[in-house]
Coordinates of N, CA and C in Angstrom, one line a residue:
M218 N 119.0 116.5 139.6 CA 120.2 115.6 139.7 C 121.5 116.2 138.8
A219 N 122.4 116.9 139.9 CA 123.5 117.9 138.9 C 124.3 117.8 137.7
L220 N 124.3 115.9 137.7 CA 124.7 116.1 136.2 C 123.8 116.6 134.8
V221 N 122.7 116.8 135.0 CA 121.6 116.2 133.8 C 121.4 118.2 133.5
N222 N 122.2 119.0 135.2 CA 122.0 120.3 135.3 C 122.9 120.8 134.4
A223 N 123.8 119.9 134.8 CA 125.3 120.4 134.0 C 125.2 119.8 133.0
A224 N 124.4 119.1 132.4 CA 124.7 118.9 131.2 C 123.4 120.1 130.0
R225 N 122.4 120.6 130.8 CA 121.8 121.4 130.2 C 122.4 123.1 130.5
R226 N 123.3 123.0 130.7 CA 123.9 124.2 130.9 C 126.0 124.1 129.9
G227 N 125.3 123.4 129.0 CA 126.4 122.6 128.3 C 128.1 122.3 129.0
A228 N 127.6 121.7 129.8 CA 129.6 121.6 130.3 C 128.9 119.8 130.5
P229 N 130.1 118.6 130.0 CA 130.5 117.6 129.9 C 129.8 116.9 131.4
G230 N 129.6 116.1 130.8 CA 128.8 115.0 132.0 C 129.1 113.8 132.3
R231 N 128.1 113.0 133.5 CA 128.2 111.4 133.4 C 127.2 111.0 133.8
I232 N 126.1 110.2 132.8 CA 124.9 109.5 133.4 C 124.9 108.1 133.2
R233 N 124.3 107.3 134.4 CA 124.5 106.5 134.9 C 123.2 105.1 134.2
I234 N 123.7 104.9 133.7 CA 122.9 103.5 133.5 C 122.4 102.8 135.3
I235 N 120.7 102.6 134.9 CA 120.0 102.1 135.9 C 119.4 100.7 136.3
A236 N 119.6 100.3 135.3 CA 119.8 99.0 135.7 C 119.7 97.2 134.7
G237 N 120.0 96.1 134.7 CA 120.1 95.6 133.6 C 121.5 95.2 134.0
S238 N 121.9 94.4 132.7 CA 123.8 93.7 132.4 C 125.1 95.2 132.7
L239 N 124.4 95.8 132.3 CA 125.2 97.7 132.1 C 124.6 98.1 133.6
R240 N 123.9 98.5 135.2 CA 123.4 98.9 135.9 C 124.7 99.2 136.4
N241 N 124.8 100.3 136.1 CA 125.6 101.1 137.0 C 127.1 102.1 135.9
S242 N 127.2 101.8 135.0 CA 127.6 101.6 133.8 C 127.5 103.6 134.1
R243 N 129.2 104.1 133.6 CA 128.6 105.4 133.3 C 128.7 105.5 132.0
L244 N 127.7 106.9 131.5 CA 128.4 107.6 130.1 C 128.4 108.5 130.0
D245 N 129.5 108.8 129.4 CA 129.9 110.6 128.9 C 129.3 111.1 128.2
V246 N 128.8 112.4 128.8 CA 127.9 113.3 128.2 C 128.7 114.5 127.2
A247 N 128.7 114.3 126.0 CA 129.0 115.4 125.4 C 128.6 117.3 125.6
D248 N 129.8 117.4 125.3 CA 130.1 119.0 125.4 C 129.3 119.8 124.5
V249 N 128.0 119.6 124.2 CA 127.4 120.2 123.9 C 125.8 120.8 124.1
P250 N 125.9 122.6 123.6 CA 124.4 123.4 124.2 C 123.6 122.6 123.4
G251 N 122.7 122.5 124.1 CA 121.3 122.5 124.2 C 120.7 120.9 124.8
L252 N 122.1 119.8 124.8 CA 121.8 118.6 124.7 C 120.8 118.3 125.9
R253 N 120.0 117.4 126.3 CA 119.3 117.6 127.2 C 118.6 115.7 127.7
P254 N 119.8 115.3 128.6 CA 119.8 113.9 129.1 C 118.7 113.8 129.8
T255 N 117.6 112.9 129.1 CA 116.6 112.2 129.9 C 116.5 111.9 131.4
A256 N 116.1 112.4 131.9 CA 116.1 112.3 133.7 C 115.8 111.4 134.2
E257 N 116.8 110.5 135.3 CA 117.0 108.6 135.5 C 116.1 108.7 135.6
R258 N 114.8 109.1 136.2 CA 113.2 108.8 137.3 C 112.9 109.0 136.0
L259 N 112.9 109.5 134.8 CA 112.1 109.3 133.6 C 112.5 107.6 133.0
R260 N 113.4 107.5 133.0 CA 114.2 106.2 132.4 C 114.0 105.5 132.3
E261 N 113.7 105.2 134.0 CA 113.8 104.6 135.4 C 111.7 103.9 135.2
T262 N 111.5 105.0 135.5 CA 109.8 104.6 135.0 C 109.8 104.4 133.9
L263 N 109.8 105.0 132.7 CA 109.5 103.9 131.9 C 110.5 102.3 131.1
F264 N 110.8 102.7 131.8 CA 111.7 100.8 131.2 C 110.8 100.0 132.9
N265 N 110.6 100.3 133.8 CA 109.6 99.6 134.7 C 108.4 99.1 133.8
W266 N 108.0 100.5 133.3 CA 106.7 100.1 132.2 C 106.7 98.9 131.4
L267 N 108.2 98.9 130.4 CA 108.5 98.6 129.6 C 108.7 96.0 130.0
A268 N 108.9 96.6 131.3 CA 109.4 95.5 131.6 C 109.6 94.5 131.0
P269 N 108.1 93.4 131.0 CA 107.8 92.7 130.5 C 108.0 92.9 128.4
S270 N 108.3 93.7 127.8 CA 108.2 93.6 126.2 C 109.6 94.1 125.8
I271 N 110.6 94.3 126.6 CA 112.0 94.5 125.9 C 112.2 93.5 125.7
E272 N 112.9 92.3 126.2 CA 113.6 91.6 126.0 C 113.3 90.8 124.4
G273 N 114.5 91.2 123.3 CA 114.3 90.8 122.9 C 113.5 91.8 121.6
A274 N 113.3 92.7 121.8 CA 113.0 94.1 121.6 C 113.8 94.2 120.3
R275 N 113.1 95.1 118.9 CA 114.2 96.1 117.9 C 113.6 97.5 118.4
V276 N 114.9 98.1 119.0 CA 114.4 99.2 119.3 C 115.0 100.5 118.3
L277 N 114.8 101.1 117.9 CA 114.6 102.9 117.6 C 114.4 103.7 118.3
D278 N 115.8 104.6 118.6 CA 116.2 105.7 119.5 C 116.5 106.7 119.2
L279 N 115.4 107.0 118.2 CA 115.1 108.4 117.6 C 115.8 109.8 117.7
C280 N 116.1 111.1 118.0 CA 117.0 111.9 118.3 C 117.4 111.8 119.4
A281 N 118.3 110.0 119.4 CA 118.9 110.0 120.2 C 119.9 110.6 121.8
G282 N 120.1 112.3 121.1 CA 121.3 112.6 122.1 C 122.1 112.3 122.8
T283 N 122.1 112.0 124.1 CA 123.2 110.8 124.6 C 122.5 109.3 124.9
G284 N 121.9 108.9 124.0 CA 121.9 107.6 123.7 C 121.7 106.7 124.9
A285 N 121.6 107.6 126.1 CA 120.9 107.3 127.1 C 119.2 106.3 127.2
L286 N 118.9 106.6 126.8 CA 117.8 105.5 126.2 C 117.8 104.2 125.7
G287 N 118.5 104.3 124.8 CA 119.1 103.5 123.5 C 119.5 102.1 124.4
I288 N 120.8 102.7 125.2 CA 121.5 101.8 126.1 C 120.8 101.4 126.9
E289 N 120.1 101.7 127.7 CA 119.8 101.3 129.0 C 118.4 99.9 128.2
A290 N 118.1 100.2 126.9 CA 117.5 99.8 126.5 C 118.1 98.0 126.4
L291 N 119.6 98.3 125.4 CA 120.0 97.2 125.4 C 121.4 96.8 126.9
S292 N 121.2 97.5 127.7 CA 121.1 96.4 129.3 C 120.2 95.8 129.5
R293 N 118.9 95.9 129.3 CA 118.2 95.4 129.8 C 117.1 94.2 128.6
G294 N 117.9 93.2 127.7 CA 117.9 92.9 127.0 C 117.3 93.0 125.9
A295 N 117.6 94.4 125.0 CA 116.4 94.8 123.9 C 117.9 93.6 122.8
A296 N 117.1 93.2 122.1 CA 117.8 92.8 121.2 C 119.2 93.6 119.5
S297 N 118.3 94.8 119.7 CA 119.4 95.7 118.4 C 118.2 97.5 119.3
V298 N 119.8 98.4 118.5 CA 119.0 99.5 119.0 C 119.9 100.4 117.5
Q299 N 118.4 101.3 117.1 CA 119.0 101.6 116.1 C 118.9 103.4 116.5
F300 N 120.8 103.6 117.1 CA 120.1 105.4 117.1 C 120.5 105.8 116.2
V301 N 119.6 107.6 116.2 CA 119.6 108.3 115.5 C 120.1 109.7 116.0
E302 N 121.0 110.7 115.7 CA 121.4 111.7 116.3 C 122.1 112.4 115.4
R303 N 121.3 113.5 114.8 CA 121.9 114.4 113.9 C 123.3 115.2 114.3
E304 N 123.8 115.9 115.2 CA 124.7 115.8 115.4 C 126.5 114.8 115.5
A305 N 127.0 115.1 114.5 CA 127.8 113.7 114.5 C 128.6 114.5 115.9
R306 N 129.1 114.6 116.6 CA 130.1 115.3 118.1 C 129.7 114.2 118.5
V307 N 128.0 114.0 119.2 CA 127.1 113.6 119.7 C 127.0 112.1 119.4
A308 N 127.3 112.2 118.0 CA 126.7 110.5 117.1 C 128.1 109.9 117.8
R309 N 129.4 110.3 117.6 CA 130.2 109.8 118.2 C 130.3 109.2 119.5
A310 N 130.1 110.3 120.8 CA 130.2 110.0 122.0 C 128.8 108.0 121.9
I311 N 127.9 108.7 121.3 CA 127.1 107.2 121.6 C 128.0 106.4 121.0
E312 N 128.9 106.2 119.7 CA 129.2 105.1 118.9 C 130.7 104.6 120.8
Q313 N 131.8 105.8 120.7 CA 132.6 105.0 121.8 C 132.1 105.2 123.1
N314 N 130.7 105.2 123.7 CA 130.2 104.9 124.6 C 129.3 103.1 124.4
L315 N 129.0 102.9 123.2 CA 129.2 101.7 123.2 C 129.5 100.7 122.3
A316 N 130.6 101.1 122.3 CA 132.6 100.3 121.9 C 132.7 100.4 123.4
R317 N 132.9 100.9 123.8 CA 133.4 101.3 125.7 C 132.7 100.3 126.5
L318 N 131.6 99.9 125.9 CA 130.5 99.2 127.5 C 130.3 97.7 126.1
K319 N 130.9 97.6 125.4 CA 131.5 96.3 124.5 C 129.5 95.7 124.6
Q320 N 129.3 96.7 123.4 CA 127.4 96.6 123.0 C 127.5 96.4 121.4
T321 N 127.8 95.2 121.6 CA 127.6 94.5 119.4 C 126.0 95.4 118.9
G322 N 125.0 95.3 119.6 CA 123.6 95.0 119.4 C 123.1 96.9 119.0
G323 N 123.7 97.6 118.6 CA 123.6 98.9 118.6 C 124.4 99.7 117.6
A324 N 123.9 100.4 116.8 CA 124.0 101.2 115.1 C 123.8 102.4 115.7
V325 N 125.0 102.8 114.9 CA 124.6 104.7 115.6 C 124.9 105.4 113.7
A326 N 123.5 106.2 113.6 CA 123.1 107.3 112.3 C 123.9 108.3 112.3
A327 N 124.0 108.9 111.9 CA 124.5 110.9 112.0 C 123.7 111.3 111.2
L328 N 122.1 111.4 111.4 CA 121.3 112.2 110.3 C 120.1 112.5 111.2
D329 N 119.8 113.6 110.3 CA 118.5 114.1 110.9 C 117.6 113.5 110.9
A330 N 117.1 113.2 111.8 CA 115.8 112.6 112.3 C 114.3 111.8 110.9
Q331 N 114.4 113.2 110.5 CA 113.8 113.6 109.0 C 113.8 112.6 108.1
V332 N 115.1 113.2 108.1 CA 115.8 112.4 106.7 C 116.3 110.6 106.7
F333 N 116.3 110.2 108.2 CA 116.6 109.4 108.4 C 115.3 108.0 108.1
L334 N 114.0 108.9 108.3 CA 112.8 108.5 108.0 C 112.2 108.6 106.8
R335 N 112.6 109.0 106.4 CA 112.8 109.5 104.4 C 113.2 108.1 104.1
G336 N 114.5 107.4 104.2 CA 115.1 106.2 104.5 C 114.6 104.9 104.0
T337 N 114.8 103.6 103.7 CA 114.2 102.6 103.4 C 113.8 102.2 105.0
A338 N 112.3 101.8 105.2 CA 112.1 101.7 106.9 C 112.3 100.4 107.3
R339 N 111.7 99.4 108.1 CA 112.9 99.1 109.3 C 111.5 98.2 110.1
Q340 N 110.6 97.7 110.9 CA 109.8 97.9 111.7 C 110.1 97.5 112.9
Y341 N 109.9 98.7 113.5 CA 111.1 98.2 115.0 C 109.7 98.3 116.0
D342 N 110.2 98.1 117.5 CA 109.1 96.8 118.2 C 108.9 98.1 119.1
L343 N 109.8 99.3 119.6 CA 110.0 100.2 120.1 C 110.6 101.5 119.7
V344 N 109.9 102.2 119.8 CA 110.2 104.5 119.5 C 111.0 104.7 120.1
L345 N 111.7 105.6 120.3 CA 112.2 106.1 121.4 C 111.8 107.5 121.0
L346 N 111.2 108.3 121.1 CA 110.7 109.5 120.1 C 110.7 110.8 121.2
D347 N 112.4 111.7 121.1 CA 112.5 112.7 121.8 C 112.8 113.5 121.4
P348 N 112.5 114.3 120.8 CA 113.9 115.1 119.6 C 113.9 116.0 121.1
P349 N 114.7 117.6 119.9 CA 114.8 118.7 120.8 C 113.7 119.8 121.2
F350 N 113.6 119.6 122.6 CA 112.0 120.4 123.2 C 112.0 121.6 122.0
A351 N 112.9 122.2 121.7 CA 112.9 124.1 120.3 C 112.6 123.9 119.2
L352 N 112.4 122.1 118.3 CA 112.5 122.4 117.3 C 111.0 121.6 116.9
G353 N 110.0 121.7 117.6 CA 109.1 120.9 118.0 C 108.6 120.0 116.9
L354 N 108.8 118.8 116.7 CA 109.2 117.5 115.7 C 108.2 116.7 115.7
W355 N 107.2 116.8 117.5 CA 106.9 116.2 117.6 C 105.8 115.5 116.8
D356 N 104.5 116.0 116.4 CA 103.7 115.9 115.0 C 104.3 115.7 113.6
A357 N 105.7 115.8 113.4 CA 106.0 115.5 111.9 C 106.7 114.3 112.2
L358 N 107.4 113.8 113.5 CA 108.2 112.8 113.4 C 107.4 111.7 113.3
A359 N 105.6 111.6 114.4 CA 105.6 111.2 114.0 C 104.1 110.5 113.6
Q360 N 104.2 111.1 112.3 CA 104.1 111.3 111.1 C 103.9 110.6 110.3
Q361 N 105.8 110.7 110.3 CA 106.4 110.0 109.8 C 106.8 108.5 109.7
L362 N 106.4 108.1 111.3 CA 107.1 106.5 111.5 C 105.7 106.3 111.4
E363 N 104.3 106.9 111.6 CA 103.5 106.2 111.1 C 103.1 106.0 109.8
Q364 N 102.8 105.9 108.8 CA 102.5 106.4 107.9 C 103.9 106.1 107.1
G365 N 105.2 105.5 107.4 CA 106.6 104.9 106.3 C 106.7 104.1 107.1
G366 N 106.0 103.2 107.3 CA 106.1 102.0 107.8 C 106.7 101.7 108.7
W367 N 107.7 102.0 109.6 CA 108.6 102.0 110.5 C 108.8 101.1 112.2
L368 N 106.6 101.0 111.8 CA 106.5 100.4 113.8 C 106.1 99.1 113.7
S369 N 106.1 98.5 114.6 CA 105.3 96.8 114.4 C 103.5 97.2 114.3
T370 N 102.9 96.0 114.5 CA 101.9 96.1 114.6 C 101.6 96.8 115.8
A371 N 102.2 96.5 117.2 CA 101.5 96.4 118.1 C 102.4 97.3 118.9
A372 N 103.6 98.3 117.9 CA 104.4 98.5 118.9 C 104.3 99.8 120.1
W373 N 105.1 100.2 120.7 CA 105.4 100.6 122.1 C 106.4 102.2 121.6
I374 N 105.3 103.2 121.9 CA 106.2 104.7 121.2 C 106.3 105.1 122.7
Y375 N 107.5 105.6 122.7 CA 107.9 106.5 124.5 C 108.0 107.8 123.4
V376 N 106.9 108.5 124.0 CA 107.3 110.1 123.4 C 107.6 111.3 124.4
E377 N 108.7 111.4 124.8 CA 109.2 112.6 126.0 C 108.7 114.2 125.4
S378 N 108.3 115.4 126.0 CA 107.9 116.4 125.5 C 107.7 117.3 126.8
P379 N 107.6 118.6 126.2 CA 107.2 119.4 127.1 C 106.5 119.3 128.1
R380 N 105.5 119.3 129.5 CA 104.5 119.5 129.9 C 103.0 119.6 129.1
A381 N 103.2 121.3 128.3 CA 101.7 121.2 127.7 C 103.1 122.2 126.3
P382 N 102.0 122.0 125.5 CA 101.1 121.8 124.9 C 101.5 119.7 124.5
T383 N 100.6 119.0 124.6 CA 100.3 117.6 124.2 C 100.4 117.6 122.7
P384 N 102.0 116.9 122.8 CA 101.8 116.7 121.1 C 100.4 116.1 120.0
A385 N 101.1 116.7 119.2 CA 99.2 116.4 118.5 C 99.5 114.6 117.3
L386 N 99.9 113.8 118.3 CA 100.2 112.0 117.7 C 99.0 111.7 117.3
P387 N 99.4 110.2 116.2 CA 98.5 109.5 115.4 C 97.5 108.5 116.4
A388 N 96.0 108.7 115.9 CA 94.9 108.7 116.4 C 94.5 106.9 116.8
N389 N 95.4 106.2 115.9 CA 96.2 105.1 116.6 C 97.2 104.8 118.0
W390 N 97.6 105.8 118.1 CA 98.5 105.3 119.2 C 97.9 105.6 120.6
R391 N 97.2 104.6 121.2 CA 97.0 104.8 122.9 C 97.5 105.2 123.9
L392 N 97.6 106.0 124.6 CA 97.9 106.7 125.7 C 98.0 105.1 126.7
Q393 N 99.1 105.0 126.7 CA 98.8 103.3 128.0 C 99.2 104.1 129.8
R394 N 101.1 105.2 129.6 CA 101.0 105.9 130.8 C 101.8 106.8 131.1
E395 N 101.8 107.7 131.4 CA 102.5 108.9 131.7 C 103.0 109.4 133.7
S396 N 104.2 110.0 132.8 CA 105.1 110.5 134.3 C 105.6 112.0 133.7
H397 N 105.7 112.9 134.8 CA 106.4 114.1 134.3 C 107.7 114.1 135.8
A398 N 108.9 114.5 135.2 CA 109.7 115.0 136.1 C 110.4 117.1 135.6
G399 N 110.5 117.2 136.7 CA 110.2 118.0 136.2 C 109.6 119.6 135.0
D400 N 110.1 120.1 134.4 CA 109.5 120.9 133.3 C 109.0 119.3 131.8
A401 N 109.0 117.6 132.1 CA 109.5 117.2 131.1 C 108.0 116.2 131.0
R402 N 107.6 115.8 130.2 CA 106.7 114.6 129.8 C 106.9 113.9 129.5
G403 N 107.0 112.6 130.3 CA 107.4 110.7 129.8 C 106.1 110.4 129.5
A404 N 105.5 110.0 127.6 CA 104.4 109.2 127.8 C 104.5 108.1 127.0
L405 N 104.2 106.9 127.6 CA 104.2 105.6 127.0 C 103.0 105.4 126.2
Y406 N 102.7 105.1 124.7 CA 101.7 105.4 124.0 C 102.1 103.8 123.4
R407 N 100.5 103.2 122.6 CA 100.6 101.7 121.8 C 99.8 101.8 120.9
R408 N 100.9 101.0 120.3 CA 100.0 101.2 118.8 C 98.5 100.6 118.0
G409 N 98.4 100.7 118.1 CA 96.7 100.2 118.2 C 95.1 100.1 117.1

């Protein structure tokens, strides 16, 4: 997808919401080196998997980047989405997209994900875990989510990572489905 490739090179672009009330709405992608929007194919696959569970869900979009995953969740009926993005300029872009799309169910925290998870826990039904690949934060963030009380009893956790190696996640996170797009692996886990 040209927009994803443009975003990977640091050029600003736009990506679209795939389905739901915001279908075909465009999201502005900030001009920030290293920003890697989730491929449209992975987003579509993920939300097809989650279709029966997304309505009314409380969602945490950790390491939100463009915010496309969280906004897609709002578009498909999630009750609320907490976006966490450490880069202030990218967090502002998410806020601007939410305002332009008149989405009041989203809140943005301009914080590092690890710092956010040291705060007061709120339980989420779905966590979108897609940290910058270069930082390798999957294992540490997964442990904080599991041990910190951030997950509802049967929470869904989407983990986007490189195809290999597979992150070392908590033993009670059961792989339900996975898909690949380019060098990325999208995997959906269920807490059990």
